[in-house]
């Protein structure tokens, strides 16, 4: 089975648009981009397009590549204070001279629709999430939409980044999976991945996962987005692994669209929560 993230994205965005229209609320997303990395610009454009689609207002702030940490934080503080802004997204990666941690920590947790603020990550790991990072939350939604219940499964997560691997593991644990996290220092990796009923791959290595690393009938989620000779491909060798798995996400069209759908859902959630003072 191919887990079609594009199709599920369309379905979720359609439902979200109706909910937003019926609510009478106008959520607004502010994006902050530092510099002019073409991939980051493309991702931000896609997010603004999705906002339009679901009737979320959006404002895009582009700061010059030379901006220092303080300048980026000052911009974010302005957005924190702006009652018209429901959610703030800082497009990563930031230039090397800007402190990503300080910038992320400067976003009000109540507006942190990316879920990267330590307060949100802490809540996620405590099992009481508010905003979960969009990519792993989008994967949970995709599994839910295809009625794949991770409960009781052995889930193996490849990668331990703040954006994907770690929050993915926390979400799967909360969904009653037994979770193993692997990383670049893991020994005997194939022996571990072959044990996985559910394998989530987020390592940024093109077509790294081959059939000999996958248990027959496993669910395989490919988070990777790599460009090889101008062609987008995942971390999984899709053509060879697909007949080995019971379900698999394609790249493109799998996890990526779900990330955007979740960002929209988180932004509406932030807007709704902002109306209920004292709930945070
Ligand atoms: P990242 O920050 O570079 O982290 C990569 C992780 O993979 C690290 O934890 C690293 O281990 C681990 N790793 C590297 N080689 C490994 C190996 N051979 N076996 C096991 N683990 C290994 O990357 P990321 O931000 O998590 O992103 C991962 C991929 O997902 C990238 O291709 C990225 O573009 C893509 N992505 C896609 C979306 C989407 O919406 N589709 C969203 C986010 C990211 P160490 O910690 O030991 O270095």
Tab-separated table of C-alpha atoms and ligand atoms in Angstrom:
chain	number	residue	atom	x	y	z
A	1	UNK	CA	0.000	0.000	0.000
A	2	UNK	CA	1.298	3.424	-0.919
A	3	UNK	CA	0.622	5.959	1.841
A	4	UNK	CA	-0.485	8.912	-0.255
A	5	UNK	CA	0.361	12.039	1.736
A	6	UNK	CA	-0.795	14.355	-1.032
A	7	UNK	CA	-4.278	12.859	-1.071
A	8	UNK	CA	-4.574	12.946	2.729
A	9	UNK	CA	-3.243	16.519	2.770
A	10	UNK	CA	-5.988	17.601	0.385
A	11	UNK	CA	-8.618	15.912	2.514
A	12	UNK	CA	-7.332	17.430	5.769
A	13	UNK	CA	-6.978	20.931	4.294
A	14	UNK	CA	-10.506	20.817	2.930
A	15	UNK	CA	-11.889	19.885	6.356
A	16	UNK	CA	-9.721	22.530	8.031
A	17	UNK	CA	-10.929	25.256	5.658
A	18	UNK	CA	-14.531	24.431	6.548
A	19	UNK	CA	-13.720	24.505	10.266
A	20	UNK	CA	-11.975	27.859	9.944
A	21	UNK	CA	-14.838	29.349	7.930
A	22	UNK	CA	-17.392	28.129	10.441
A	23	UNK	CA	-15.364	29.369	13.440
A	24	UNK	CA	-15.398	33.019	12.423
A	25	UNK	CA	-11.742	33.161	13.540
A	26	UNK	CA	-9.037	34.497	11.244
A	27	UNK	CA	-5.819	32.679	12.139
A	28	UNK	CA	-2.629	34.309	10.905
A	29	UNK	CA	0.772	32.697	10.354
A	30	UNK	CA	3.982	34.728	10.297
A	31	UNK	CA	6.998	33.167	8.615
A	32	UNK	CA	10.524	34.365	9.222
A	33	UNK	CA	13.286	33.546	6.792
A	34	UNK	CA	16.880	34.717	7.120
A	35	UNK	CA	18.873	34.946	3.896
A	36	UNK	CA	17.906	33.659	0.467
A	37	UNK	CA	18.419	29.905	0.432
A	38	UNK	CA	16.327	28.744	-2.576
A	39	UNK	CA	15.094	25.560	-0.826
A	40	UNK	CA	13.958	27.545	2.244
A	41	UNK	CA	12.248	30.110	-0.001
A	42	UNK	CA	10.426	27.306	-1.812
A	43	UNK	CA	9.240	25.714	1.457
A	44	UNK	CA	8.001	29.075	2.754
A	45	UNK	CA	6.141	29.739	-0.511
A	46	UNK	CA	4.438	26.351	-0.212
A	47	UNK	CA	3.381	27.195	3.360
A	48	UNK	CA	1.926	30.551	2.283
A	49	UNK	CA	0.036	28.841	-0.538
A	50	UNK	CA	-1.453	26.361	1.917
A	51	UNK	CA	-2.482	29.280	4.171
A	52	UNK	CA	-4.372	30.844	1.277
A	53	UNK	CA	-6.065	27.538	0.528
A	54	UNK	CA	-7.502	27.182	4.056
A	55	UNK	CA	-8.206	30.891	4.683
A	56	UNK	CA	-5.357	31.457	7.122
A	57	UNK	CA	-3.838	34.900	6.777
A	58	UNK	CA	-0.082	34.994	6.342
A	59	UNK	CA	2.735	37.454	6.562
A	60	UNK	CA	6.233	36.699	5.332
A	61	UNK	CA	9.270	38.389	6.851
A	62	UNK	CA	12.598	38.079	5.111
A	63	UNK	CA	15.688	39.267	6.930
A	64	UNK	CA	19.052	39.727	5.235
A	65	UNK	CA	21.618	36.930	5.463
A	66	UNK	CA	23.836	39.270	7.509
A	67	UNK	CA	21.261	39.562	10.340
A	68	UNK	CA	22.611	38.672	13.760
A	69	UNK	CA	20.873	36.601	16.435
A	70	UNK	CA	19.696	39.778	18.225
A	71	UNK	CA	18.090	41.209	15.101
A	72	UNK	CA	16.215	37.991	14.398
A	73	UNK	CA	15.037	37.799	18.011
A	74	UNK	CA	13.850	41.436	17.955
A	75	UNK	CA	11.721	40.654	14.910
A	76	UNK	CA	10.243	37.632	16.659
A	77	UNK	CA	9.513	39.621	19.808
A	78	UNK	CA	7.475	42.016	17.681
A	79	UNK	CA	5.478	39.078	16.318
A	80	UNK	CA	5.056	37.677	19.843
A	81	UNK	CA	3.432	40.978	20.866
A	82	UNK	CA	1.240	41.274	17.762
A	83	UNK	CA	-2.276	40.074	18.651
A	84	UNK	CA	-3.021	39.588	14.942
A	85	UNK	CA	-0.363	36.860	14.683
A	86	UNK	CA	-1.506	33.417	15.855
A	87	UNK	CA	1.540	31.390	14.908
A	88	UNK	CA	5.212	32.013	14.135
A	89	UNK	CA	7.353	29.802	11.954
A	90	UNK	CA	11.098	30.346	11.700
A	91	UNK	CA	12.326	28.608	8.568
A	92	UNK	CA	15.348	26.445	9.336
A	93	UNK	CA	18.221	26.149	8.796
A	94	UNK	CA	19.309	29.611	9.903
A	95	UNK	CA	22.685	30.933	8.740
A	96	UNK	CA	25.540	29.437	10.787
A	97	UNK	CA	26.275	32.704	12.625
A	98	UNK	CA	22.719	32.871	14.045
A	99	UNK	CA	21.965	30.861	17.210
A	100	UNK	CA	19.115	28.547	16.258
A	101	UNK	CA	18.502	27.623	19.891
A	102	UNK	CA	18.212	31.240	21.065
A	103	UNK	CA	15.932	32.107	18.165
A	104	UNK	CA	13.654	29.115	18.793
A	105	UNK	CA	13.525	29.945	22.498
A	106	UNK	CA	12.486	33.508	21.704
A	107	UNK	CA	9.225	32.378	20.084
A	108	UNK	CA	6.314	32.480	22.540
A	109	UNK	CA	5.419	28.824	23.235
A	110	UNK	CA	1.767	29.776	22.613
A	111	UNK	CA	2.692	30.823	19.048
A	112	UNK	CA	5.266	28.087	18.430
A	113	UNK	CA	3.319	26.230	15.744
A	114	UNK	CA	6.472	24.346	14.727
A	115	UNK	CA	6.624	22.814	18.208
A	116	UNK	CA	10.386	23.265	18.600
A	117	UNK	CA	10.361	25.451	21.727
A	118	UNK	CA	11.685	23.503	24.739
A	119	UNK	CA	8.363	24.097	26.533
A	120	UNK	CA	6.522	22.359	23.711
A	121	UNK	CA	9.096	19.586	23.353
A	122	UNK	CA	8.975	19.051	27.128
A	123	UNK	CA	5.211	18.749	27.052
A	124	UNK	CA	5.473	16.322	24.165
A	125	UNK	CA	7.902	14.111	26.052
A	126	UNK	CA	5.735	14.317	29.166
A	127	UNK	CA	2.916	12.893	27.076
A	128	UNK	CA	0.820	16.085	27.241
A	129	UNK	CA	1.584	17.816	23.923
A	130	UNK	CA	0.122	21.108	22.744
A	131	UNK	CA	2.035	21.807	19.533
A	132	UNK	CA	3.988	18.830	18.238
A	133	UNK	CA	6.600	19.305	15.499
A	134	UNK	CA	4.800	19.212	12.177
A	135	UNK	CA	6.672	16.420	10.394
A	136	UNK	CA	6.318	13.710	13.045
A	137	UNK	CA	2.782	14.838	13.906
A	138	UNK	CA	1.944	14.696	10.190
A	139	UNK	CA	3.259	11.120	10.087
A	140	UNK	CA	1.001	10.197	13.021
A	141	UNK	CA	-1.946	11.686	11.134
A	142	UNK	CA	-1.019	9.767	7.989
A	143	UNK	CA	-0.881	6.494	9.953
A	144	UNK	CA	-4.224	7.341	11.552
A	145	UNK	CA	-5.824	8.094	8.191
A	146	UNK	CA	-4.711	4.703	6.867
A	147	UNK	CA	-5.885	2.983	10.080
A	148	UNK	CA	-2.360	1.857	10.948
A	149	UNK	CA	-2.208	1.661	14.727
A	150	UNK	CA	1.355	1.789	16.099
A	151	UNK	CA	0.108	0.397	19.436
A	152	UNK	CA	2.162	-2.672	20.377
A	153	UNK	CA	4.388	-2.387	17.310
A	154	UNK	CA	8.150	-2.255	17.542
A	155	UNK	CA	8.873	1.120	15.948
A	156	UNK	CA	12.433	1.910	14.940
A	157	UNK	CA	13.248	5.553	14.272
A	158	UNK	CA	16.396	6.261	12.285
A	159	UNK	CA	17.693	9.727	13.187
A	160	UNK	CA	17.570	11.724	16.424
A	161	UNK	CA	17.101	15.335	15.330
A	162	UNK	CA	14.928	17.775	17.273
A	163	UNK	CA	12.838	18.358	14.129
A	164	UNK	CA	12.048	14.729	13.354
A	165	UNK	CA	13.665	11.776	15.128
A	166	UNK	CA	13.227	12.700	18.795
A	167	UNK	CA	9.654	14.020	18.636
A	168	UNK	CA	8.734	11.094	16.369
A	169	UNK	CA	9.896	8.697	19.057
A	170	UNK	CA	7.906	10.576	21.719
A	171	UNK	CA	4.722	10.501	19.644
A	172	UNK	CA	5.077	6.801	18.873
A	173	UNK	CA	5.700	6.052	22.535
A	174	UNK	CA	2.539	7.945	23.459
A	175	UNK	CA	0.744	5.858	20.840
A	176	UNK	CA	1.859	2.697	22.705
A	177	UNK	CA	4.605	1.593	20.325
A	178	UNK	CA	7.808	0.119	21.708
A	179	UNK	CA	10.380	2.516	20.368
A	180	UNK	CA	14.039	2.212	19.441
A	181	UNK	CA	15.929	5.318	18.297
A	182	UNK	CA	19.002	4.805	16.137
A	183	UNK	CA	21.620	7.275	14.930
A	184	UNK	CA	24.950	7.466	13.166
A	185	UNK	CA	26.801	5.752	16.036
A	186	UNK	CA	24.383	2.822	16.296
A	187	UNK	CA	26.095	-0.541	15.942
A	188	UNK	CA	24.586	-3.378	13.913
A	189	UNK	CA	21.969	-1.034	12.479
A	190	UNK	CA	20.460	-3.522	9.954
A	191	UNK	CA	19.916	-6.070	12.740
A	192	UNK	CA	17.849	-3.444	14.586
A	193	UNK	CA	15.931	-2.115	11.596
A	194	UNK	CA	15.040	-5.674	10.564
A	195	UNK	CA	13.193	-5.980	13.875
A	196	UNK	CA	10.941	-3.032	13.070
A	197	UNK	CA	7.230	-3.437	12.429
A	198	UNK	CA	7.266	0.294	11.732
A	199	UNK	CA	10.416	1.908	10.374
A	200	UNK	CA	10.682	5.707	10.244
A	201	UNK	CA	13.717	6.922	8.345
A	202	UNK	CA	14.941	10.505	8.817
A	203	UNK	CA	18.675	10.563	8.172
A	204	UNK	CA	19.176	12.656	5.040
A	205	UNK	CA	21.017	9.892	3.119
A	206	UNK	CA	19.623	9.162	-0.357
A	207	UNK	CA	18.225	5.629	-0.807
A	208	UNK	CA	20.162	4.382	2.213
A	209	UNK	CA	17.558	1.859	3.375
A	210	UNK	CA	17.559	-1.244	1.187
A	211	UNK	CA	15.422	-4.427	1.380
A	212	UNK	CA	17.939	-6.317	3.516
A	213	UNK	CA	17.349	-3.736	6.289
A	214	UNK	CA	13.569	-4.115	6.280
A	215	UNK	CA	11.389	-6.809	7.816
A	216	UNK	CA	8.962	-8.422	5.377
A	217	UNK	CA	5.608	-6.666	5.776
A	218	UNK	CA	6.890	-3.667	7.734
A	219	UNK	CA	5.384	-0.187	7.464
A	220	UNK	CA	8.071	2.135	6.098
A	221	UNK	CA	7.918	5.913	6.499
A	222	UNK	CA	10.479	7.846	4.492
A	223	UNK	CA	11.091	11.382	5.763
A	224	UNK	CA	14.198	12.061	3.683
A	225	UNK	CA	14.222	14.729	1.024
A	226	UNK	CA	17.426	14.524	-0.969
A	227	UNK	CA	18.351	15.770	-4.393
A	228	UNK	CA	20.373	13.406	-6.565
A	229	UNK	CA	21.193	14.747	-10.049
A	230	UNK	CA	18.353	17.209	-9.666
A	231	UNK	CA	15.832	14.490	-8.787
A	232	UNK	CA	14.101	14.394	-5.407
A	233	UNK	CA	14.457	11.100	-3.558
A	234	UNK	CA	14.038	9.800	-0.050
A	235	UNK	CA	16.258	7.976	2.428
A	236	UNK	CA	14.678	4.692	1.354
A	237	UNK	CA	15.383	2.896	-1.909
A	238	UNK	CA	11.678	3.050	-2.744
A	239	UNK	CA	11.697	0.922	-5.912
A	240	UNK	CA	13.429	-1.978	-4.179
A	241	UNK	CA	11.797	-1.719	-0.749
A	242	UNK	CA	8.183	-1.211	-1.851
A	243	UNK	CA	7.485	-4.890	-2.591
A	244	UNK	CA	9.001	-5.847	0.727
A	245	UNK	CA	6.871	-3.520	2.852
A	246	UNK	CA	3.157	-3.722	3.642
A	247	UNK	CA	2.890	0.069	3.405
A	248	UNK	CA	5.347	2.778	2.349
A	249	UNK	CA	5.443	6.526	1.751
A	250	UNK	CA	6.713	7.834	-1.586
A	251	UNK	CA	9.063	10.814	-1.976
A	252	UNK	CA	7.751	13.237	-3.061
A	253	UNK	CA	4.093	12.961	-2.090
A	254	UNK	CA	4.372	11.180	1.246
A	255	UNK	CA	5.533	12.902	4.417
A	256	UNK	CA	6.170	16.383	2.949
A	257	UNK	CA	2.512	17.298	2.282
A	258	UNK	CA	1.554	16.047	5.750
A	259	UNK	CA	4.090	18.422	7.314
A	260	UNK	CA	2.342	21.367	5.676
A	261	UNK	CA	-1.136	20.133	6.585
A	262	UNK	CA	-0.064	19.857	10.222
A	263	UNK	CA	1.377	23.365	10.213
A	264	UNK	CA	-2.008	24.669	9.103
A	265	UNK	CA	-3.773	22.635	11.795
A	266	UNK	CA	-1.351	23.868	14.457
A	267	UNK	CA	-1.896	27.482	13.374
A	268	UNK	CA	-5.660	27.160	13.710
A	269	UNK	CA	-5.158	25.504	17.099
A	270	UNK	CA	-2.968	28.437	18.208
A	271	UNK	CA	-5.631	30.907	17.088
A	272	UNK	CA	-8.342	29.040	18.981
A	273	UNK	CA	-6.188	28.750	22.105
A	274	UNK	CA	-5.392	32.470	22.061
A	275	UNK	CA	-9.087	33.153	22.629
A	276	UNK	CA	-9.056	31.125	25.841
A	277	UNK	CA	-6.778	33.142	28.106
A	278	UNK	CA	-5.209	31.204	30.936
A	279	UNK	CA	-5.516	27.851	29.197
A	280	UNK	CA	-1.808	27.523	28.400
B	1	LIG	P1	19.508	15.928	10.595
B	1	LIG	O1	19.266	16.980	11.599
B	1	LIG	O2	20.667	16.033	9.668
B	1	LIG	O3	19.641	14.545	11.399
B	1	LIG	C1	19.970	13.363	10.763
B	1	LIG	C2	19.984	12.262	11.788
B	1	LIG	O4	20.248	11.048	11.135
B	1	LIG	C3	21.044	12.422	12.875
B	1	LIG	O5	20.485	12.136	14.127
B	1	LIG	C4	22.091	11.384	12.492
B	1	LIG	O6	22.768	10.808	13.594
B	1	LIG	C5	21.227	10.333	11.848
B	1	LIG	N1	21.966	9.480	10.927
B	1	LIG	C6	22.834	9.842	9.964
B	1	LIG	N2	23.279	8.763	9.307
B	1	LIG	C7	22.680	7.692	9.891
B	1	LIG	C8	22.735	6.313	9.652
B	1	LIG	N3	23.513	5.799	8.708
B	1	LIG	N4	21.979	5.509	10.423
B	1	LIG	C9	21.183	5.999	11.404
B	1	LIG	N5	21.079	7.314	11.656
B	1	LIG	C10	21.839	8.141	10.911
B	1	LIG	O7	18.267	15.675	9.680
B	1	LIG	P2	16.675	15.929	9.917
B	1	LIG	O8	16.418	17.369	10.021
B	1	LIG	O9	16.154	15.022	10.951
B	1	LIG	O10	16.152	15.467	8.481
B	1	LIG	C11	16.363	14.165	7.997
B	1	LIG	C12	15.891	14.091	6.575
B	1	LIG	O11	14.504	14.398	6.542
B	1	LIG	C13	16.536	15.100	5.630
B	1	LIG	O12	16.627	14.523	4.352
B	1	LIG	C14	15.544	16.247	5.610
B	1	LIG	O13	15.634	16.999	4.423
B	1	LIG	C15	14.255	15.499	5.679
B	1	LIG	N6	13.132	16.265	6.239
B	1	LIG	C16	11.967	16.208	5.566
B	1	LIG	C17	10.859	16.849	6.059
B	1	LIG	C18	9.569	16.743	5.328
B	1	LIG	O14	8.632	17.465	5.629
B	1	LIG	N7	9.458	15.832	4.367
B	1	LIG	C19	10.942	17.587	7.237
B	1	LIG	C20	12.148	17.603	7.933
B	1	LIG	C21	13.241	16.923	7.410
B	1	LIG	P3	23.718	11.663	14.568
B	1	LIG	O15	22.787	12.388	15.506
B	1	LIG	O16	24.536	10.630	15.254
B	1	LIG	O17	24.515	12.588	13.699
